[in-house]
Short mmCIF file of N, CA and C in Angstrom, two decimals:
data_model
loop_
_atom_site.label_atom_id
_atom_site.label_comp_id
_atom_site.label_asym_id
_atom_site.label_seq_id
_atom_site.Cartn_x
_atom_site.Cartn_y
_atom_site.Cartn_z
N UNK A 1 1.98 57.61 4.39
CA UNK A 1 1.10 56.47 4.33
C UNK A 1 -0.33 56.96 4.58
N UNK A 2 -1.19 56.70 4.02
CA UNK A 2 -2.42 56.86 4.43
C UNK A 2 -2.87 56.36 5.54
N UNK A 3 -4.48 56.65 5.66
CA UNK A 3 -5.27 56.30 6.92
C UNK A 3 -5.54 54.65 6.37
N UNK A 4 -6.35 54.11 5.60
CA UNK A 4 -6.36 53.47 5.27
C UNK A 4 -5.35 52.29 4.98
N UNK A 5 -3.93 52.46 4.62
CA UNK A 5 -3.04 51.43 4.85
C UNK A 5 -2.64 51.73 5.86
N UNK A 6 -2.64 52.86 6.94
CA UNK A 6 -1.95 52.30 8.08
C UNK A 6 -3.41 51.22 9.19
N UNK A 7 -4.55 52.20 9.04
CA UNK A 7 -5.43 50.92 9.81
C UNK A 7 -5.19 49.67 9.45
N UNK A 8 -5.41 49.18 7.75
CA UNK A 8 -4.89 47.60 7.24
C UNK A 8 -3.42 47.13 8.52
N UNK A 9 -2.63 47.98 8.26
CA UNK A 9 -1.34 47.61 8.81
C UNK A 9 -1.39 47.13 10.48
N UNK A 10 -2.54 47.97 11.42
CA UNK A 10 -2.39 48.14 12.51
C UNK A 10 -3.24 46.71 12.59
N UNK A 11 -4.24 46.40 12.04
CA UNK A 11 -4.75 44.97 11.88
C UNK A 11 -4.48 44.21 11.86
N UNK A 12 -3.49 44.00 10.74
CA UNK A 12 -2.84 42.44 11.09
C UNK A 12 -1.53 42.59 11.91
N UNK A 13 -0.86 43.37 12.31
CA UNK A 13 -0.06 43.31 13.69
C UNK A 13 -0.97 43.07 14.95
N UNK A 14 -2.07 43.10 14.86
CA UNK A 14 -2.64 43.04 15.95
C UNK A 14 -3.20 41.17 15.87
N UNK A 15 -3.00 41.00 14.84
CA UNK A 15 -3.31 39.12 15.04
C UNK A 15 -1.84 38.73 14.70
N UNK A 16 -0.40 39.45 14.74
CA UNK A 16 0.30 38.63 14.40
C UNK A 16 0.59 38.81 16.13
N UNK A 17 0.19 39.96 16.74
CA UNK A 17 0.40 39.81 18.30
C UNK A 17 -0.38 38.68 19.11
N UNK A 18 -1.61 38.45 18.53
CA UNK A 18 -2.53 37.17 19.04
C UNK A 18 -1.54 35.99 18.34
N UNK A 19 -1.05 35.99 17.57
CA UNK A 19 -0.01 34.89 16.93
C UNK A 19 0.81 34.34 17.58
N UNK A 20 1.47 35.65 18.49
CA UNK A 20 2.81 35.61 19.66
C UNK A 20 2.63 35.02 20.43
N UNK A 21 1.22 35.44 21.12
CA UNK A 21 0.46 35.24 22.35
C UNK A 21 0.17 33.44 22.64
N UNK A 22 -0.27 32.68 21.20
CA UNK A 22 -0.54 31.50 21.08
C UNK A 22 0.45 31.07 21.06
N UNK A 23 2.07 31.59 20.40
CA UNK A 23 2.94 30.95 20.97
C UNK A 23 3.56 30.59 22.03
N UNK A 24 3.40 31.26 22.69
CA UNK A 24 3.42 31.70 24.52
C UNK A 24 3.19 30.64 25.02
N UNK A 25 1.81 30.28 24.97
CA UNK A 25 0.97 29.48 25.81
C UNK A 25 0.87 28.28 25.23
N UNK A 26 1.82 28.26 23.77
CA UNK A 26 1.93 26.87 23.57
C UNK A 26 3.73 26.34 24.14
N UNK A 27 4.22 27.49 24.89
CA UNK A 27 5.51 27.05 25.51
C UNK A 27 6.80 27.32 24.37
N UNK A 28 6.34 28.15 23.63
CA UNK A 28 7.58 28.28 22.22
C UNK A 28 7.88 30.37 22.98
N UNK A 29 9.06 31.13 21.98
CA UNK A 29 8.78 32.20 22.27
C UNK A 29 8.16 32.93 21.14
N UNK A 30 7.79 34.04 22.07
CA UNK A 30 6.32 35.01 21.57
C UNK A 30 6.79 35.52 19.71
N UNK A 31 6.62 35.12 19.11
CA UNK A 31 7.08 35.67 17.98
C UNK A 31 5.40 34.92 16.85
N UNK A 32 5.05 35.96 15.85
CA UNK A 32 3.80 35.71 15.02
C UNK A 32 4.26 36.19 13.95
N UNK A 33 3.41 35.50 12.80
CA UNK A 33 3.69 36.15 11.41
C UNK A 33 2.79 35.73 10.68
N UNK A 34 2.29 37.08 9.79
CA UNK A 34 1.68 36.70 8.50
C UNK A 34 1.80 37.00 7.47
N UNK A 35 1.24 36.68 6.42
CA UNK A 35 1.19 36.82 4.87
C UNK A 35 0.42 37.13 4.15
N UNK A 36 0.25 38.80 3.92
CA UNK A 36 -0.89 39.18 2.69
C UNK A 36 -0.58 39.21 1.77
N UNK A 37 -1.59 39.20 0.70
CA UNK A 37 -1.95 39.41 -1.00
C UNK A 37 -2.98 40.14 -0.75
N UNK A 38 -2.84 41.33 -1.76
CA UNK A 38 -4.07 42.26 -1.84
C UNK A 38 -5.15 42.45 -0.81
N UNK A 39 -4.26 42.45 0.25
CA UNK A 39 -5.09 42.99 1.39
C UNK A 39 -5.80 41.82 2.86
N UNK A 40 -5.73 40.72 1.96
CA UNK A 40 -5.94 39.75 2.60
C UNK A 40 -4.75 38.93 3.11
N UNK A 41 -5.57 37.95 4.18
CA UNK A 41 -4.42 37.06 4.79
C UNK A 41 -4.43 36.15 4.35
N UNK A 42 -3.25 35.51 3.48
CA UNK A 42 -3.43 34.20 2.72
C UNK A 42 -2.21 32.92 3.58
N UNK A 43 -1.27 33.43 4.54
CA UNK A 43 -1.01 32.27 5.59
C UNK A 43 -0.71 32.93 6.93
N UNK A 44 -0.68 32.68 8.22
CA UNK A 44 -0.36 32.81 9.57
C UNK A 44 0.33 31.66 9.99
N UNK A 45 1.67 32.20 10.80
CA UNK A 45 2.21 30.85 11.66
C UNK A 45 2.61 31.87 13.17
N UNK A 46 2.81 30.99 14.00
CA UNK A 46 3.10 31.11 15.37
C UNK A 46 4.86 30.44 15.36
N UNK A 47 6.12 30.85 16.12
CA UNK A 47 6.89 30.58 16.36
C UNK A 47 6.47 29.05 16.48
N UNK A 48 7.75 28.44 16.44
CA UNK A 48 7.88 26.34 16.31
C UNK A 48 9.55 26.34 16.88
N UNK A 49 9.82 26.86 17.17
CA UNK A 49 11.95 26.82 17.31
C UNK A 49 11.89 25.83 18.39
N UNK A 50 10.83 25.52 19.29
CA UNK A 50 10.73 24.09 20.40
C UNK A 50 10.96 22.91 19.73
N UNK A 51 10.49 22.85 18.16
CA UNK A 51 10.81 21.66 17.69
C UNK A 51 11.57 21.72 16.56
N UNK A 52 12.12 22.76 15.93
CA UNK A 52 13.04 23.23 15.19
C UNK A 52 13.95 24.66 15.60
N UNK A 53 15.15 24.81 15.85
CA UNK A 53 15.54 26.04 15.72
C UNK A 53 15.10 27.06 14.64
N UNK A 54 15.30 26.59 13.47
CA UNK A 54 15.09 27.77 12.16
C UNK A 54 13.48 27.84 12.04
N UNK A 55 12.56 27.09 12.64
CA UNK A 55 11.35 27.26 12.76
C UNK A 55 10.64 28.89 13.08
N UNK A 56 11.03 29.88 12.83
CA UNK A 56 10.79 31.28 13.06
C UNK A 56 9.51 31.12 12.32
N UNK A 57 8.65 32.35 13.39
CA UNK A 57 7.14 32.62 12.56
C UNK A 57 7.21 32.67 11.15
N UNK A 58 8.45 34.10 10.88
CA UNK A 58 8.49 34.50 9.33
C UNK A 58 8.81 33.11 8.62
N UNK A 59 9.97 32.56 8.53
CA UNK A 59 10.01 31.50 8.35
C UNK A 59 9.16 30.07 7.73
N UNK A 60 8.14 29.93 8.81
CA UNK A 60 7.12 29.25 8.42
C UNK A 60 6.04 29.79 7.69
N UNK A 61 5.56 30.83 7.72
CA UNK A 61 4.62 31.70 7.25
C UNK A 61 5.57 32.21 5.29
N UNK A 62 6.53 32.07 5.39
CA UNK A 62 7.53 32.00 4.35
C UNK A 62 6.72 31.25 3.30
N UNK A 63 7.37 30.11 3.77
CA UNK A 63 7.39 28.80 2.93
C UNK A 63 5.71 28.11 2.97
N UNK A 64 5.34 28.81 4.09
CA UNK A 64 3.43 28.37 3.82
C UNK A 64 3.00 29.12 2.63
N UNK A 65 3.27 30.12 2.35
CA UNK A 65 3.14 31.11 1.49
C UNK A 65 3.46 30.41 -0.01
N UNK A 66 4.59 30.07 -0.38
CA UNK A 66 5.28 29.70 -1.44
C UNK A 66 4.61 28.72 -1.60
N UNK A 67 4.33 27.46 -0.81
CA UNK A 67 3.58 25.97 -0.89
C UNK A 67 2.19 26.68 -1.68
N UNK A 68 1.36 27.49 -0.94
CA UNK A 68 -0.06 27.87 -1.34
C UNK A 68 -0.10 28.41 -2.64
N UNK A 69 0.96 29.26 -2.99
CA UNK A 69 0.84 30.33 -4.20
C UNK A 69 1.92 29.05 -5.50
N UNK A 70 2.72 28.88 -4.77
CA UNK A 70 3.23 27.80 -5.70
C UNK A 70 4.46 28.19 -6.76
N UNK A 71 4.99 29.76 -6.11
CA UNK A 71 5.74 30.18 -6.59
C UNK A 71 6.62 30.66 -5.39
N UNK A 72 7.98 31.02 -5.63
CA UNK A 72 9.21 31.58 -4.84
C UNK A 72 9.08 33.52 -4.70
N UNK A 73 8.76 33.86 -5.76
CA UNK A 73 8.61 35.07 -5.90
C UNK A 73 7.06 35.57 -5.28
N UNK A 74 7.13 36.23 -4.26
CA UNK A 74 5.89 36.69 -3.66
C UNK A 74 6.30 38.54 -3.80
N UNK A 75 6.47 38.99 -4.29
CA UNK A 75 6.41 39.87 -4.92
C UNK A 75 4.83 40.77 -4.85
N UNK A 76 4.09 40.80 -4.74
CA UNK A 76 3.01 41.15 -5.01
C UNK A 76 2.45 41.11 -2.78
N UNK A 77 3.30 40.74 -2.23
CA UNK A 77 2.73 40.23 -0.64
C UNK A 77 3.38 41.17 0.19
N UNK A 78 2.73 41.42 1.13
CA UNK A 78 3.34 41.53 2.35
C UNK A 78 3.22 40.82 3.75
N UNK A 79 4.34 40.94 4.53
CA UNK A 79 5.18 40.18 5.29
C UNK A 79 4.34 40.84 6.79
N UNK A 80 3.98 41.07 7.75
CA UNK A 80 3.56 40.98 8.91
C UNK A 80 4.35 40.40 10.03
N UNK A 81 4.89 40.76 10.69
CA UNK A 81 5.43 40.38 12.41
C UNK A 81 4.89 41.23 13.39
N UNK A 82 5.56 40.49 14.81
CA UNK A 82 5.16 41.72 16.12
C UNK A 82 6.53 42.31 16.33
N UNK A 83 7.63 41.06 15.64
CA UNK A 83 8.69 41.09 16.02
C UNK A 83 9.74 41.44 14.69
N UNK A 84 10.46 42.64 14.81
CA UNK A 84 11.68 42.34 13.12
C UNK A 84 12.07 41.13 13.33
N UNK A 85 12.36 41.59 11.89
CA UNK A 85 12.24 39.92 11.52
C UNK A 85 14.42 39.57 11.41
N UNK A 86 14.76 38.37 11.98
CA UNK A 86 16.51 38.47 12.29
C UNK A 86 16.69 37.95 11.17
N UNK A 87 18.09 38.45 11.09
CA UNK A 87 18.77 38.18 9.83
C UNK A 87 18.64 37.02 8.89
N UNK A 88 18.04 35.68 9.60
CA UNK A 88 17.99 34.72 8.94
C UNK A 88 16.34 34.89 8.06
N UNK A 89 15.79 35.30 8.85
CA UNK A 89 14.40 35.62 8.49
C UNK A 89 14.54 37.04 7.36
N UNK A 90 15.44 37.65 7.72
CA UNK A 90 15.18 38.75 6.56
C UNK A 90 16.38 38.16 4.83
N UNK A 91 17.24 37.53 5.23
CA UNK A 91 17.89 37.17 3.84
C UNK A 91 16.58 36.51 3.35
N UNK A 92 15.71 35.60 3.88
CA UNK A 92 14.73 34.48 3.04
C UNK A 92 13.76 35.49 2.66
N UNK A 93 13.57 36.43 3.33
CA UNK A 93 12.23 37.87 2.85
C UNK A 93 12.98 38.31 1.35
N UNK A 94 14.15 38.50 1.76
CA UNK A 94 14.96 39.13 0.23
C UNK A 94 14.85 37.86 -0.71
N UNK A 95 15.36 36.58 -0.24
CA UNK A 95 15.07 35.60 -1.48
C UNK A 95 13.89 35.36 -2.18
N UNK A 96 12.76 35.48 -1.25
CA UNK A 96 11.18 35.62 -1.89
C UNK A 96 10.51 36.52 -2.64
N UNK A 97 11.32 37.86 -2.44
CA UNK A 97 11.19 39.40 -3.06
C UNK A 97 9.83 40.09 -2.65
N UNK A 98 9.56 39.61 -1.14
CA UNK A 98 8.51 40.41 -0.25
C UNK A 98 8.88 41.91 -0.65
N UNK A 99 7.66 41.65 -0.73
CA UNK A 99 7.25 43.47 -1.32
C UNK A 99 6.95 44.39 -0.34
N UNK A 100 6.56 43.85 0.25
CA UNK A 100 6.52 45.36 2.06
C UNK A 100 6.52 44.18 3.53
N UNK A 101 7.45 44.72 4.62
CA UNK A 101 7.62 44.37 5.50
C UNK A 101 7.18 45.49 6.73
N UNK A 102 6.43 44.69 7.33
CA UNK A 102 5.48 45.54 8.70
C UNK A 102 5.86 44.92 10.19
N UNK A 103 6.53 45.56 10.81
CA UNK A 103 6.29 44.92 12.07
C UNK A 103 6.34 45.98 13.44
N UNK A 104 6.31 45.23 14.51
CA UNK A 104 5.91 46.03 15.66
C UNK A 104 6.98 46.40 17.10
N UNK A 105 8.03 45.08 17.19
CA UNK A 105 8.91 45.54 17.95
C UNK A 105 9.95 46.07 16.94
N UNK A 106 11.34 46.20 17.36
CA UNK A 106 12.52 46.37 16.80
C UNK A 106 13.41 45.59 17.50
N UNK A 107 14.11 44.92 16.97
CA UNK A 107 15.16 43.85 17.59
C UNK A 107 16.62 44.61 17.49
N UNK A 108 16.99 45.52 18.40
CA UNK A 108 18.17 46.50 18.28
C UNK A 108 19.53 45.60 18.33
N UNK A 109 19.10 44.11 18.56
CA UNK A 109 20.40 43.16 18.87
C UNK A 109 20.56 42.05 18.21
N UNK A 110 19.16 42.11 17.30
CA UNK A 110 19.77 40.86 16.36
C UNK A 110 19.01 41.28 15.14
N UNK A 111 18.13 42.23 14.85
CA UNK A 111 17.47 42.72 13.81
C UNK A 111 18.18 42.77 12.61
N UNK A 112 17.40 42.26 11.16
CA UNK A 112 17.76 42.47 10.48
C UNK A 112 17.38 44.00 9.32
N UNK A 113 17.06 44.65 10.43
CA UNK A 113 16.95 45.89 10.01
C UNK A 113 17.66 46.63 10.77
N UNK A 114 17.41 47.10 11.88
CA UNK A 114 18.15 48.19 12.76
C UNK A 114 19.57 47.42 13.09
N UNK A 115 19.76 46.49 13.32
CA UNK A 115 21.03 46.00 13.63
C UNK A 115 21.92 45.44 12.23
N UNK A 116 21.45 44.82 11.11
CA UNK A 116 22.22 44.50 10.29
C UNK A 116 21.79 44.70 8.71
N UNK A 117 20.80 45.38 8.80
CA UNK A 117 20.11 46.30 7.57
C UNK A 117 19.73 45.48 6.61
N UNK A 118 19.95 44.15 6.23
CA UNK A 118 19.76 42.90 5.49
C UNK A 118 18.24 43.89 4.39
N UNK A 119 17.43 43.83 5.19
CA UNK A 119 15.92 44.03 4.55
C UNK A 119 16.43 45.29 3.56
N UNK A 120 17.33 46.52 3.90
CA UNK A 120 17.67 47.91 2.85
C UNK A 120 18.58 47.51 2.09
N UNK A 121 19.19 46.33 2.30
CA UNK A 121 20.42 46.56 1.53
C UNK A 121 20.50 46.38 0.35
N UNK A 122 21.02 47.19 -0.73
CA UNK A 122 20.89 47.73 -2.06
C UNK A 122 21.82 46.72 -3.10
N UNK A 123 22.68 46.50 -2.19
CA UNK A 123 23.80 45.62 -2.85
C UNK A 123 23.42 44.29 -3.10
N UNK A 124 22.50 43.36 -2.12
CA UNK A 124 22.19 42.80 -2.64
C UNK A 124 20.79 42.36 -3.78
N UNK A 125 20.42 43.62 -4.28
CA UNK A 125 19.58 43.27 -5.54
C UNK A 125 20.88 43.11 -6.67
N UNK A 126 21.75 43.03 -6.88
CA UNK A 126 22.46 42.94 -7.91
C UNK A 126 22.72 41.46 -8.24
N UNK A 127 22.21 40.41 -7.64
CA UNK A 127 22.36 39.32 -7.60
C UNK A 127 21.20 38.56 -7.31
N UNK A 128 20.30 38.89 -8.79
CA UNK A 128 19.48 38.39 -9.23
C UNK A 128 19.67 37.36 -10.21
N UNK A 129 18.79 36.03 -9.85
CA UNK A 129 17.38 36.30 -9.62
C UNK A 129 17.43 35.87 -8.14
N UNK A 130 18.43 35.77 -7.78
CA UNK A 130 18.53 35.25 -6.42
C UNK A 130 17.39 36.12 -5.02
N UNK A 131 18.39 37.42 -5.21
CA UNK A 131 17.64 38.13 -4.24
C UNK A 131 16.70 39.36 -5.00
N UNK A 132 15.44 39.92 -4.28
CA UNK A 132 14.92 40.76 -4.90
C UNK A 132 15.24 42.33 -4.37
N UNK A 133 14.26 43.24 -4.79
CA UNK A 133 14.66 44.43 -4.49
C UNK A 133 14.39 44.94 -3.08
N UNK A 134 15.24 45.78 -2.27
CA UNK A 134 14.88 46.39 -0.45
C UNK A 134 13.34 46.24 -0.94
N UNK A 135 12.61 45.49 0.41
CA UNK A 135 11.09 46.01 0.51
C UNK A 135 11.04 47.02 1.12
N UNK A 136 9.65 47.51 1.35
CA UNK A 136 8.72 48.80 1.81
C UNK A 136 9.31 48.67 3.46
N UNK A 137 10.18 49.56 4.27
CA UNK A 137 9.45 48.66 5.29
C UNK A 137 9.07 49.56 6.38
N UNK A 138 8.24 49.00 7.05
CA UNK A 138 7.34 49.72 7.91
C UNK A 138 7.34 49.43 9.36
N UNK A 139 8.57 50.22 10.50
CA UNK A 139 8.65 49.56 11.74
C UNK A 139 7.60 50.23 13.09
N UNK A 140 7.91 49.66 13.82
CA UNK A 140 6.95 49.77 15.93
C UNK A 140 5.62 50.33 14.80
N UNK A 141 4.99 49.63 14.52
CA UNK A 141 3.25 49.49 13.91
C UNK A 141 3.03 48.82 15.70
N UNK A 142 2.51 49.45 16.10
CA UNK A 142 1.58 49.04 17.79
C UNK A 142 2.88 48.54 18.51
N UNK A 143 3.88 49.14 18.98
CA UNK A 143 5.06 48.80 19.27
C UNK A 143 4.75 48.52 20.92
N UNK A 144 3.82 49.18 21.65
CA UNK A 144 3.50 49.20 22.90
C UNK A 144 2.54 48.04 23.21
N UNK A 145 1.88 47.47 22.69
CA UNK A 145 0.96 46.68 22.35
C UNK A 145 1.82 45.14 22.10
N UNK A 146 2.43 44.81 21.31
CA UNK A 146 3.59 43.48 21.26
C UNK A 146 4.19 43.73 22.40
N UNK A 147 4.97 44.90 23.01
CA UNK A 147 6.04 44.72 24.17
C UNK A 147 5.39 44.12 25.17
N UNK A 148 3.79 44.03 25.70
CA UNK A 148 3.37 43.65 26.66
C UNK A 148 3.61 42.06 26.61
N UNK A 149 3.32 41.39 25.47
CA UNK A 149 3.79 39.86 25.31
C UNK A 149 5.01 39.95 25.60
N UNK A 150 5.50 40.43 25.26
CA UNK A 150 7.33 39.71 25.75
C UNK A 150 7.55 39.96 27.33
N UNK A 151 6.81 41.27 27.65
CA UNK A 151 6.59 41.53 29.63
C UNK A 151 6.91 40.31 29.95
N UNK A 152 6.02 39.89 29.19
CA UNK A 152 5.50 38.34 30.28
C UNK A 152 6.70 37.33 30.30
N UNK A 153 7.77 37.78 29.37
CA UNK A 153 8.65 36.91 29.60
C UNK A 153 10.45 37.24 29.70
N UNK A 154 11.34 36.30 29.44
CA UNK A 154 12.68 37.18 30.29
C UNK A 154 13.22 37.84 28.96
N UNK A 155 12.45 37.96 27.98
CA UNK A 155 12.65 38.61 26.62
C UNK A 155 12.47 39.95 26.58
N UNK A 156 13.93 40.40 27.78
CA UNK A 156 13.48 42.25 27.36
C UNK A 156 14.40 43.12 26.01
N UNK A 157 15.38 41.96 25.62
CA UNK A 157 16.04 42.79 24.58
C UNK A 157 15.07 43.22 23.35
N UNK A 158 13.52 43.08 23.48
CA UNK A 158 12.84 44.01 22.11
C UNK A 158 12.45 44.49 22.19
N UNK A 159 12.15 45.95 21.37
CA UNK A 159 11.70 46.87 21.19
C UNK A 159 12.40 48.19 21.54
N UNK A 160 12.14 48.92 20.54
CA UNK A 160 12.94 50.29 20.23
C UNK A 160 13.93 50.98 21.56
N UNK A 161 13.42 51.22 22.78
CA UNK A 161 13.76 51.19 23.97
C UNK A 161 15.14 50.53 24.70
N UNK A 162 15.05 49.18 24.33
CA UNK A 162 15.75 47.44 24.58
C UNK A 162 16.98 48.56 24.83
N UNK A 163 17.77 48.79 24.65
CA UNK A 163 19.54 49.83 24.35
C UNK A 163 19.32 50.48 25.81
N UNK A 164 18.04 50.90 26.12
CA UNK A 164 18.33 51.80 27.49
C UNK A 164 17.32 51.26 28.37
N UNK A 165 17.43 49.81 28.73
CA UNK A 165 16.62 49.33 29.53
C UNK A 165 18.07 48.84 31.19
N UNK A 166 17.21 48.94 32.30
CA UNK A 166 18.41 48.48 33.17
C UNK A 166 18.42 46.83 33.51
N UNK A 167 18.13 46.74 32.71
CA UNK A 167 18.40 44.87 32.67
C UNK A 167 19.37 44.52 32.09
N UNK A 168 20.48 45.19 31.77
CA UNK A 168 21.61 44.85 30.80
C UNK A 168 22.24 43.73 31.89
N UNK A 169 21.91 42.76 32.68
CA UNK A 169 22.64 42.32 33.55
C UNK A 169 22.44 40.79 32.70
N UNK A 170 23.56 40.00 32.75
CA UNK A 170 23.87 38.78 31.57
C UNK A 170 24.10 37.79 32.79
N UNK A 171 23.18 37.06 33.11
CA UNK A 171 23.42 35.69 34.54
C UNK A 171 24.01 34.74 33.41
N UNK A 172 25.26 34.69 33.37
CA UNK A 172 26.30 33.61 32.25
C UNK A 172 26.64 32.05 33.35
#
């Protein structure tokens, strides 16, 4: 990757982390997302799951995307989180045919990359036009930098680390 797309890259993880942050403090959890075209940001959302479950940043930032451009196929965009994006969030990345995916933690327990590969998986481009082809994807972009938002909260299963943390303790 170059200098140049990785600074672009380290940029907008760094407002999808101000994204998290506003979710925080609006009482939702820390999760941000955005949506470029050619370099620019054409939607941002903040987590909503307080008033919807399936309300995920990607999610909303999804379908803000599709409303604005006016098409299903975003193909030409990339996808922005602090957080991978979970399985439900990465089948709808494959239905839209996001063209590069960037983010900053790793979700080792519900990820749809490191845990259930959804975003690589090859098998499903064969079932087009439904789904499109694996995007670009690009993981821990400022990985130390997002983990401090989740500090703040009882959200230690993210980030690359999460597997060998001693909090594995489950108050059921």
């Amino acid at each position: 990757m170059n200098l140049e797309m990785q600074q672009q890259d380290e940029k907008f993880i760094r407002r999808c982390i101000e994204l998290s942050e506003e979710a925080l403090k609006n009482r939702d959890k820390p999760f941000g997302s955005l949506i470029t075209e050619n370099g620019n940001i054409i939607v941002e959302a903040s987590n909503d799951s307080e008033n919807r479950v399936s309300n995920h940043a990607e999610i909303i930032a999804l379908n803000k995307a599709h409303q604005m451009l006016g098409t299903s196929t975003l193909a030409a965009c990339t996808l922005y989180s602090n957080c991978e994006p979970c399985p439900m969030c990465s089948f709808m990345i494959r239905e839209f045919k996001i063209k590069r995916v960037v983010f900053a933690l790793s979700s080792l327990y519900m990820g749809g990359y490191s845990k259930w590969n959804i975003l690589e998986d090859v098998e499903l481009s064969q079932f087009k036009p439904f789904f499109g082809n694996p995007p670009e994807v690009v993981p821990n972009v400022l990985e130390d930098e997002a983990k401090r938002v989740f500090d703040k909260t009882p959200l230690w299963m993210f980030g690359s680390k999460a597997k060998n943390t001693e909090h594995l303790k489950f108050n059921l």
